[in-house]
Amino acid sequence: MVEVTIDGRNQTRRVKIDPTLAGGDIEMLEDLIAAACNDAANRLASETQARMADVTGGMSLPAGFKLPF
């Protein structure tokens, strides 16, 4: 009834909702859900990066070396 398409960077590209689930503007609802998914993924990535910076703050890592792998 609901189909979500994401890309390799975990960004929501498309949300498709069965029209029988909602009576109003389906396209707007699909766009809002996609935007909400992308916002949540971006906030998660930022929080993960901040926490990893705290953990690796004292470590001397080579340039370009990223955690987690």
Short mmCIF file of N, CA, C and O in Angstrom, two decimals:
data_model
loop_
_atom_site.label_atom_id
_atom_site.label_comp_id
_atom_site.label_asym_id
_atom_site.label_seq_id
_atom_site.Cartn_x
_atom_site.Cartn_y
_atom_site.Cartn_z
N MET A 1 0.80 -1.19 0.00
CA MET A 1 0.00 0.00 0.00
C MET A 1 0.86 1.27 0.00
O MET A 1 0.41 2.28 -0.49
N VAL A 2 2.05 1.19 0.59
CA VAL A 2 2.99 2.31 0.59
C VAL A 2 4.32 1.80 0.07
O VAL A 2 4.81 0.76 0.52
N GLU A 3 4.90 2.52 -0.87
CA GLU A 3 6.19 2.13 -1.46
C GLU A 3 7.15 3.32 -1.34
O GLU A 3 6.80 4.45 -1.68
N VAL A 4 8.35 3.06 -0.82
CA VAL A 4 9.36 4.10 -0.66
C VAL A 4 10.60 3.69 -1.45
O VAL A 4 11.06 2.55 -1.34
N THR A 5 11.13 4.60 -2.25
CA THR A 5 12.34 4.36 -3.02
C THR A 5 13.44 5.25 -2.47
O THR A 5 13.26 6.46 -2.34
N ILE A 6 14.59 4.62 -2.12
CA ILE A 6 15.74 5.38 -1.63
C ILE A 6 16.93 5.13 -2.53
O ILE A 6 16.98 4.13 -3.25
N ASP A 7 17.90 6.05 -2.48
CA ASP A 7 19.10 5.88 -3.29
C ASP A 7 20.22 5.29 -2.41
O ASP A 7 20.00 4.97 -1.25
N GLY A 8 21.39 5.16 -2.96
CA GLY A 8 22.52 4.56 -2.25
C GLY A 8 23.02 5.38 -1.08
O GLY A 8 23.78 4.90 -0.25
N ARG A 9 22.59 6.65 -1.00
CA ARG A 9 22.99 7.51 0.11
C ARG A 9 21.89 7.63 1.15
O ARG A 9 21.87 8.54 1.96
N ASN A 10 20.94 6.70 1.12
CA ASN A 10 19.81 6.64 2.05
C ASN A 10 18.91 7.87 1.97
O ASN A 10 18.28 8.24 2.95
N GLN A 11 18.85 8.51 0.82
CA GLN A 11 17.96 9.64 0.61
C GLN A 11 16.68 9.14 -0.06
O GLN A 11 16.74 8.39 -1.03
N THR A 12 15.55 9.54 0.48
CA THR A 12 14.27 9.13 -0.08
C THR A 12 14.04 9.84 -1.40
O THR A 12 14.11 11.06 -1.48
N ARG A 13 13.84 9.09 -2.44
CA ARG A 13 13.64 9.64 -3.77
C ARG A 13 12.17 9.67 -4.17
O ARG A 13 11.72 10.52 -4.91
N ARG A 14 11.40 8.70 -3.67
CA ARG A 14 10.01 8.61 -4.09
C ARG A 14 9.19 7.89 -3.05
O ARG A 14 9.65 6.91 -2.46
N VAL A 15 8.00 8.39 -2.82
CA VAL A 15 7.03 7.73 -1.95
C VAL A 15 5.76 7.56 -2.76
O VAL A 15 5.29 8.52 -3.36
N LYS A 16 5.23 6.35 -2.80
CA LYS A 16 3.99 6.10 -3.53
C LYS A 16 2.99 5.51 -2.54
O LYS A 16 3.27 4.51 -1.89
N ILE A 17 1.84 6.16 -2.44
CA ILE A 17 0.79 5.75 -1.51
C ILE A 17 -0.44 5.34 -2.31
O ILE A 17 -0.86 6.05 -3.23
N ASP A 18 -1.01 4.24 -1.94
CA ASP A 18 -2.25 3.77 -2.57
C ASP A 18 -3.33 4.83 -2.33
O ASP A 18 -3.58 5.21 -1.18
N PRO A 19 -3.96 5.33 -3.38
CA PRO A 19 -4.97 6.39 -3.23
C PRO A 19 -6.14 6.04 -2.31
O PRO A 19 -6.80 6.93 -1.78
N THR A 20 -6.38 4.75 -2.10
CA THR A 20 -7.50 4.38 -1.22
C THR A 20 -7.19 4.66 0.25
O THR A 20 -8.09 4.67 1.07
N LEU A 21 -5.91 4.90 0.59
CA LEU A 21 -5.53 5.16 1.98
C LEU A 21 -5.82 6.60 2.41
O LEU A 21 -6.00 6.87 3.59
N ALA A 22 -5.79 7.52 1.48
CA ALA A 22 -6.02 8.93 1.81
C ALA A 22 -6.97 9.54 0.80
O ALA A 22 -6.92 9.23 -0.38
N GLY A 23 -7.80 10.42 1.27
CA GLY A 23 -8.80 10.99 0.38
C GLY A 23 -8.38 12.30 -0.26
O GLY A 23 -8.93 12.70 -1.26
N GLY A 24 -7.35 12.98 0.28
CA GLY A 24 -6.99 14.31 -0.19
C GLY A 24 -5.93 14.30 -1.26
O GLY A 24 -5.91 13.46 -2.15
N ASP A 25 -5.04 15.25 -1.17
CA ASP A 25 -3.98 15.47 -2.15
C ASP A 25 -2.84 14.46 -1.91
O ASP A 25 -1.96 14.69 -1.10
N ILE A 26 -2.86 13.36 -2.63
CA ILE A 26 -1.88 12.28 -2.46
C ILE A 26 -0.47 12.76 -2.79
O ILE A 26 0.48 12.44 -2.07
N GLU A 27 -0.30 13.52 -3.86
CA GLU A 27 1.04 13.96 -4.26
C GLU A 27 1.70 14.81 -3.18
O GLU A 27 2.88 14.64 -2.89
N MET A 28 0.95 15.71 -2.57
CA MET A 28 1.51 16.53 -1.51
C MET A 28 1.89 15.67 -0.31
O MET A 28 2.94 15.84 0.28
N LEU A 29 1.05 14.73 0.04
CA LEU A 29 1.32 13.82 1.14
C LEU A 29 2.59 13.01 0.87
O LEU A 29 3.45 12.87 1.75
N GLU A 30 2.74 12.52 -0.36
CA GLU A 30 3.93 11.76 -0.73
C GLU A 30 5.19 12.62 -0.61
O GLU A 30 6.21 12.18 -0.09
N ASP A 31 5.12 13.87 -1.09
CA ASP A 31 6.26 14.78 -1.00
C ASP A 31 6.62 15.10 0.45
O ASP A 31 7.80 15.17 0.81
N LEU A 32 5.61 15.31 1.29
CA LEU A 32 5.86 15.61 2.70
C LEU A 32 6.52 14.43 3.41
O LEU A 32 7.43 14.62 4.23
N ILE A 33 6.08 13.23 3.10
CA ILE A 33 6.68 12.04 3.72
C ILE A 33 8.12 11.88 3.25
O ILE A 33 9.01 11.59 4.07
N ALA A 34 8.39 12.08 1.98
CA ALA A 34 9.76 11.98 1.46
C ALA A 34 10.66 13.02 2.13
O ALA A 34 11.78 12.71 2.54
N ALA A 35 10.17 14.23 2.27
CA ALA A 35 10.95 15.29 2.92
C ALA A 35 11.22 14.96 4.38
O ALA A 35 12.33 15.18 4.89
N ALA A 36 10.22 14.41 5.07
CA ALA A 36 10.40 14.04 6.47
C ALA A 36 11.42 12.92 6.63
O ALA A 36 12.26 12.95 7.54
N CYS A 37 11.39 11.94 5.74
CA CYS A 37 12.38 10.84 5.77
C CYS A 37 13.79 11.38 5.54
O CYS A 37 14.73 11.00 6.25
N ASN A 38 13.94 12.26 4.56
CA ASN A 38 15.26 12.83 4.28
C ASN A 38 15.76 13.68 5.45
O ASN A 38 16.94 13.63 5.80
N ASP A 39 14.88 14.45 6.07
CA ASP A 39 15.27 15.26 7.20
C ASP A 39 15.73 14.38 8.36
O ASP A 39 16.75 14.66 8.99
N ALA A 40 15.01 13.32 8.63
CA ALA A 40 15.39 12.40 9.70
C ALA A 40 16.73 11.74 9.41
O ALA A 40 17.58 11.63 10.30
N ALA A 41 16.95 11.33 8.17
CA ALA A 41 18.22 10.71 7.80
C ALA A 41 19.37 11.70 7.94
O ALA A 41 20.46 11.34 8.42
N ASN A 42 19.15 12.96 7.54
CA ASN A 42 20.21 13.96 7.66
C ASN A 42 20.51 14.29 9.11
O ASN A 42 21.68 14.45 9.49
N ARG A 43 19.48 14.37 9.96
CA ARG A 43 19.72 14.63 11.39
C ARG A 43 20.45 13.47 12.04
O ARG A 43 21.33 13.66 12.87
N LEU A 44 20.12 12.25 11.64
CA LEU A 44 20.82 11.07 12.16
C LEU A 44 22.28 11.09 11.75
O LEU A 44 23.17 10.82 12.57
N ALA A 45 22.57 11.42 10.50
CA ALA A 45 23.96 11.48 10.03
C ALA A 45 24.75 12.54 10.78
O ALA A 45 25.90 12.31 11.17
N SER A 46 24.14 13.69 11.04
CA SER A 46 24.82 14.76 11.79
C SER A 46 25.10 14.33 13.22
O SER A 46 26.19 14.57 13.75
N GLU A 47 24.13 13.71 13.85
CA GLU A 47 24.31 13.26 15.24
C GLU A 47 25.37 12.16 15.31
O GLU A 47 26.20 12.16 16.22
N THR A 48 25.36 11.25 14.36
CA THR A 48 26.36 10.19 14.33
C THR A 48 27.75 10.78 14.16
O THR A 48 28.69 10.38 14.86
N GLN A 49 27.88 11.75 13.27
CA GLN A 49 29.18 12.40 13.04
C GLN A 49 29.65 13.12 14.30
O GLN A 49 30.82 13.03 14.66
N ALA A 50 28.75 13.79 14.98
CA ALA A 50 29.11 14.51 16.21
C ALA A 50 29.56 13.55 17.30
O ALA A 50 30.56 13.78 17.99
N ARG A 51 28.84 12.46 17.46
CA ARG A 51 29.21 11.49 18.49
C ARG A 51 30.52 10.79 18.17
O ARG A 51 31.32 10.51 19.05
N MET A 52 30.75 10.50 16.89
CA MET A 52 32.01 9.86 16.50
C MET A 52 33.17 10.83 16.70
O MET A 52 34.27 10.41 17.06
N ALA A 53 32.95 12.12 16.49
CA ALA A 53 33.99 13.12 16.71
C ALA A 53 34.37 13.15 18.19
O ALA A 53 35.56 13.30 18.52
N ASP A 54 33.39 12.99 19.08
CA ASP A 54 33.68 12.93 20.51
C ASP A 54 34.52 11.71 20.85
O ASP A 54 35.45 11.78 21.64
N VAL A 55 34.18 10.59 20.25
CA VAL A 55 34.88 9.33 20.53
C VAL A 55 36.31 9.36 19.98
O VAL A 55 37.24 8.91 20.63
N THR A 56 36.47 9.90 18.79
CA THR A 56 37.78 9.87 18.13
C THR A 56 38.57 11.16 18.33
O THR A 56 39.61 11.35 17.71
N GLY A 57 38.08 12.07 19.19
CA GLY A 57 38.70 13.37 19.38
C GLY A 57 40.19 13.31 19.71
O GLY A 57 40.97 14.11 19.22
N GLY A 58 40.62 12.36 20.51
CA GLY A 58 42.01 12.28 20.92
C GLY A 58 42.86 11.39 20.03
O GLY A 58 44.07 11.30 20.19
N MET A 59 42.25 10.75 19.06
CA MET A 59 42.98 9.83 18.20
C MET A 59 43.59 10.57 17.02
O MET A 59 42.99 11.47 16.46
N SER A 60 44.77 10.17 16.65
CA SER A 60 45.43 10.76 15.49
C SER A 60 45.18 9.83 14.30
O SER A 60 45.85 8.81 14.14
N LEU A 61 44.20 10.20 13.47
CA LEU A 61 43.84 9.37 12.33
C LEU A 61 44.44 9.96 11.05
O LEU A 61 44.55 11.17 10.91
N PRO A 62 44.81 9.11 10.10
CA PRO A 62 45.33 9.61 8.82
C PRO A 62 44.29 10.45 8.09
O PRO A 62 43.09 10.26 8.26
N ALA A 63 44.74 11.38 7.25
CA ALA A 63 43.84 12.23 6.49
C ALA A 63 42.94 11.37 5.61
O ALA A 63 43.39 10.41 4.98
N GLY A 64 41.67 11.68 5.57
CA GLY A 64 40.73 10.95 4.75
C GLY A 64 40.20 9.68 5.38
O GLY A 64 39.33 9.02 4.83
N PHE A 65 40.67 9.33 6.54
CA PHE A 65 40.22 8.13 7.24
C PHE A 65 38.90 8.44 7.94
O PHE A 65 38.82 9.37 8.73
N LYS A 66 37.86 7.69 7.61
CA LYS A 66 36.55 7.96 8.15
C LYS A 66 36.06 6.80 9.00
O LYS A 66 36.24 5.67 8.65
N LEU A 67 35.44 7.13 10.10
CA LEU A 67 34.76 6.15 10.95
C LEU A 67 33.29 6.50 10.95
O LEU A 67 32.94 7.66 10.95
N PRO A 68 32.37 5.62 11.04
CA PRO A 68 32.56 4.18 10.92
C PRO A 68 32.83 3.79 9.48
O PRO A 68 32.55 4.53 8.57
N PHE A 69 33.36 2.60 9.32
CA PHE A 69 33.79 2.13 8.01
C PHE A 69 32.62 2.01 7.14
O PHE A 69 32.05 1.44 6.59
#
